[in-house]
Structures are given as C-alpha cells and as structure tokens.
XYZ file of C-alpha atoms in Angstrom:
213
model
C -12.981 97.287 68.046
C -9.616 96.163 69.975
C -8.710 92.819 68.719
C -6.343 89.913 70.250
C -3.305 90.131 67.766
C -2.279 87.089 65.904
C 0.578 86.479 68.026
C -1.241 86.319 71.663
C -3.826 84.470 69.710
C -1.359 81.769 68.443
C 0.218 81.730 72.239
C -3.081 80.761 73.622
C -3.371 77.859 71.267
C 0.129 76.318 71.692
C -0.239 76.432 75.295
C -3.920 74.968 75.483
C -4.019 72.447 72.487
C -6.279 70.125 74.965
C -8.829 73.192 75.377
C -9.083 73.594 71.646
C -9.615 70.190 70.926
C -12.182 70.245 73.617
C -13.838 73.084 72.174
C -14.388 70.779 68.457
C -15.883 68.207 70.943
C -18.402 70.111 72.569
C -19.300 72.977 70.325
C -18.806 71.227 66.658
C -19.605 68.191 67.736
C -16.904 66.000 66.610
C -15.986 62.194 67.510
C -12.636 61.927 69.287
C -11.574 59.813 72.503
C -12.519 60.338 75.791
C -8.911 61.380 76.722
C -7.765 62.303 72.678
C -4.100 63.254 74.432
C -3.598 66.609 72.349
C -0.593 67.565 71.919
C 1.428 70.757 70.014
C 3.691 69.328 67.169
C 5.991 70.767 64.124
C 4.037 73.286 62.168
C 6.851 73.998 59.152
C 6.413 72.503 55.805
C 8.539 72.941 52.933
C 7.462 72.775 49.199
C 9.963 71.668 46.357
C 11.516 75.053 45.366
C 12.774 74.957 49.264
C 10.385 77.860 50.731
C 9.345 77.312 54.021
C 5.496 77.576 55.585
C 4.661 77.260 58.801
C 0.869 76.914 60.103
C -0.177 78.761 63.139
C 0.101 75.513 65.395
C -0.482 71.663 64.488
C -2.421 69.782 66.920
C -1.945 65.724 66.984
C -4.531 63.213 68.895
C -3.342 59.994 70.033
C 0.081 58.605 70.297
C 3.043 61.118 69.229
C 4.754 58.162 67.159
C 1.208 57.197 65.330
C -1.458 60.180 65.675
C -4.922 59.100 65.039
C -5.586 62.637 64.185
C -4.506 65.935 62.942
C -5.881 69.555 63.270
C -3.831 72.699 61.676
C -4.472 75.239 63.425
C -4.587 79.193 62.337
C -5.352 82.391 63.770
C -7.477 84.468 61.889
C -7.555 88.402 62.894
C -9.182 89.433 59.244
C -10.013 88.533 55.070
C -6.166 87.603 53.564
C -7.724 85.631 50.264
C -3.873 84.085 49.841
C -4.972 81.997 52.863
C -6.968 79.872 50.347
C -3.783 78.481 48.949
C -1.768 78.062 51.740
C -4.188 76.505 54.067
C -4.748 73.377 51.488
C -0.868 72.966 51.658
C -0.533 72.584 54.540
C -3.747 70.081 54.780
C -2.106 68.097 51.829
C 1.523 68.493 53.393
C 0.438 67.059 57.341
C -1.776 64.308 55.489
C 1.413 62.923 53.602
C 3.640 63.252 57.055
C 1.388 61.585 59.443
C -0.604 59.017 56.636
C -4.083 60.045 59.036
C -6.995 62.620 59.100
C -5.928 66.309 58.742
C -8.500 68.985 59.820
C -8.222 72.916 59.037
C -9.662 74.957 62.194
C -9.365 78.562 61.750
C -9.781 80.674 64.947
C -11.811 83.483 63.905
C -12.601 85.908 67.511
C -14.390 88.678 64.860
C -17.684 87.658 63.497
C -17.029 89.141 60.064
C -13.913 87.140 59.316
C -15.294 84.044 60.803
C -18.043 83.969 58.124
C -15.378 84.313 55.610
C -13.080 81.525 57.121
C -16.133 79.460 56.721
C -16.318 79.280 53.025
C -15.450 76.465 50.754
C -12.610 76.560 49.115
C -12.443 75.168 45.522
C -9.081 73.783 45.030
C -9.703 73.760 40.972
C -13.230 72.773 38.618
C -15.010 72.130 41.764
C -13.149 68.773 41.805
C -11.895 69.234 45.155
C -13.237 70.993 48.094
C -11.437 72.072 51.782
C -13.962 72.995 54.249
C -12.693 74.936 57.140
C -14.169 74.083 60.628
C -14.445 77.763 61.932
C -14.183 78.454 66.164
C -15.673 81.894 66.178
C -17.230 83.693 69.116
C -20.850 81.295 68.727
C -18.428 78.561 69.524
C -16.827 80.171 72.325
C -18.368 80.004 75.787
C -17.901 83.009 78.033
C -16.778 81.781 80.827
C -17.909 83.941 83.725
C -17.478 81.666 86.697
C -13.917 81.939 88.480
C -13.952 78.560 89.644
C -14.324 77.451 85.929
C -11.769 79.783 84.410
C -9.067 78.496 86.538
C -9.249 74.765 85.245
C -8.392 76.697 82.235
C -7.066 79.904 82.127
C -5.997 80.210 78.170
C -9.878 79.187 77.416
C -11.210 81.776 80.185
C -8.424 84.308 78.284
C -9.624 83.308 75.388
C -13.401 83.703 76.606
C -12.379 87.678 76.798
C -11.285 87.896 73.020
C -14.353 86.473 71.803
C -17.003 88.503 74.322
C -15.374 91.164 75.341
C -17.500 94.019 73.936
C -20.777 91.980 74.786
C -22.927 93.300 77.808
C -21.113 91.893 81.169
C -17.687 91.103 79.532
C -16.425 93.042 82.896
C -17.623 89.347 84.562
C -15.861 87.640 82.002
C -12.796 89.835 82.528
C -12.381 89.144 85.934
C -12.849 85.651 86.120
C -9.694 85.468 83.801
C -7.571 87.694 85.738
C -8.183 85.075 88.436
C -8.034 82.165 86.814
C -4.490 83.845 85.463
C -2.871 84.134 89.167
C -0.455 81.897 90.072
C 0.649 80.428 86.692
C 4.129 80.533 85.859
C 5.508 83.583 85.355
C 5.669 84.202 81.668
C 2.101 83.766 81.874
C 1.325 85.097 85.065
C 2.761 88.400 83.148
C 1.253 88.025 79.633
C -2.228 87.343 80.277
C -3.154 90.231 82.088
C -2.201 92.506 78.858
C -4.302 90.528 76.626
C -7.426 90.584 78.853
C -6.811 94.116 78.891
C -6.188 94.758 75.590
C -9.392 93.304 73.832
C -11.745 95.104 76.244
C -13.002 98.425 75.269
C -13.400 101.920 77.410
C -17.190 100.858 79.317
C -15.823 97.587 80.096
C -12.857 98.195 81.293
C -13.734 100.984 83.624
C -16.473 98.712 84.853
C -13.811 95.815 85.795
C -12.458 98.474 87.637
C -14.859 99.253 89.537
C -15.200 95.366 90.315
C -11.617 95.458 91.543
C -11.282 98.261 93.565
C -15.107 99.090 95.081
C-alpha cells in the first residue's frame, strides 16, 4: 500500500497546526477556545548528557508568551517500540518549558499502526501512564467537496493519505489537486506529488479519467 512518508507527513502538520487542532475538536472531542490561536513552536529538547530530540512538530494554544496548551505532535508511518521512551520525554520535557497541559497526538494514516499508537504506555510499575490521542483514518474526514478542500488544502491533502485506497478516493483526489492551485509555490509544487503518491494504480487511472474526459 503506498504510504505518505514521514517527511510530507510532518510538512502537512507544520503548515496546518490550526487544521490539526481542529481535527482534536471535532473528531476527539476535546475542550479548547473558540479561536485556540494554534501555532507551530520549537520541537528540540535536550536531556543532561547533551543529546538532542526533536518531536515531529509542537503545537501551542493561546498566547505565544503564556500557552494555555500544548500538543507534541508525531508522524507515525509504522510499529518503532523505542517511540515509547521518547514520546514521554518529550511530554515531561514541554510540560517543564511551558508550566501547562502537554498532549501526545500521534498521526497514524495506516490502520495497523494507529491501533498500536493507541496503547498505554507504562512509564514503570504501572505507576504512571501516557495515553496517546491517536488521529488515524476514523478521525479523518474525506473531504470530497472542492469548495471545502480549498479552505484547507493540507487537511483535503491530508484527506488523500488517509482514504486513498477506499472506493471513490479518485473524488477525494481531485478535490485536493484543486484546493492545491494557487498556493504559493513551494506548495503549489509539493502537493501534487503527495496526492499522487499515496494513491494506488485503479485510483489513479480513474482521476485521470476525471481530468482529461
């Protein structure tokens, strides 16, 4: 199955944090203001023998001076077991820079891996507990409206990742291909190879036919 790689995946997320956070809102429910004012932040941490780690992307809500919220953000393309000790650092690591909430969300586009991301993970005894909030493909709408996918585009691109081997994902396809025109070039350029790429041989002949009848 062709998959998003982790790099385009942690593009999408640094470009949209509003979209993700909007995602948590709607589809997992949680409490955040009506405009939470998402913003991308510094994702490195460093531990006390000096090695660096850097999360995927760090999301803060509220003001940039005194968040009212944190989410660390990762991109999950399969089962890497080491990610249960690095994901509580950087939890632990955010909570002691900002003094607020801290949230793990894994991004998890294959259904497989986003089961796994959604385990607990026992930091020791069973004394302490992270639980992951998971945005698989459930929690991903597919966005098949063009009108939609151009209020936003990483969302709609992101829409492809999640659906695009279900029935129709030629509909989902082009709506993000539209939605992707007239961005700013760096964009403008990228998205089309990811839409592409994540689609597989039925679909993508099908979006041709869509395109050139």
């Amino acid at each position: 199955m062709p998959k998003l790689s982790h790099e385009a995946l942690v593009h999408l997320v640094r470009a949209a944090p509003e979209a993700i956070v909007g995602l948590l809102q709607r589809e997992l429910g949680l409490e955040l203001p009506a405009q939470p004012h998402a913003r991308i932040t510094a994702a490195e941490l460093v531990d006390l023998n000096l090695a660096e780690y850097r999360a995927d992307a760090v999301i803060t809500v509220g003001p940039a001076e005194a968040p009212s919220e944190v989410f660390v953000i990762e991109a999950q393309t399969d089962v890497d077991t080491r990610k249960h000790l690095t994901w509580p650092f950087y939890v632990a690591g955010l909570r002691v820079r900002f003094t607020c909430p801290v949230t793990l969300v894994v991004i998890a586009l294959d259904r497989q891996v986003a089961a796994w991301c959604a385990e607990p993970i026992d930091l020791g005894r069973q004394r302490g507990t992270l639980l992951p909030l998971v945005l698989g493909p459930a929690q991903i709408p597919a966005i098949r409206d063009p009108d939609e996918a151009r209020l936003k585009p990483e969302l709609a691109v992101l829409s492809v990742a999640a659906h695009g081997r279900e029935p129709g994902a030629e509909h989902i396809a082009l709506a993000a291909l539209t939605a992707v025109r007239g961005l700013d070039r760096g964009r403008e350029l990228l998205y089309p190879d990811f839409i592409l790429a994540v689609l597989g041989e039925v679909a993508r002949a099908a979006l041709e036919q869509l395109m050139n009848p």
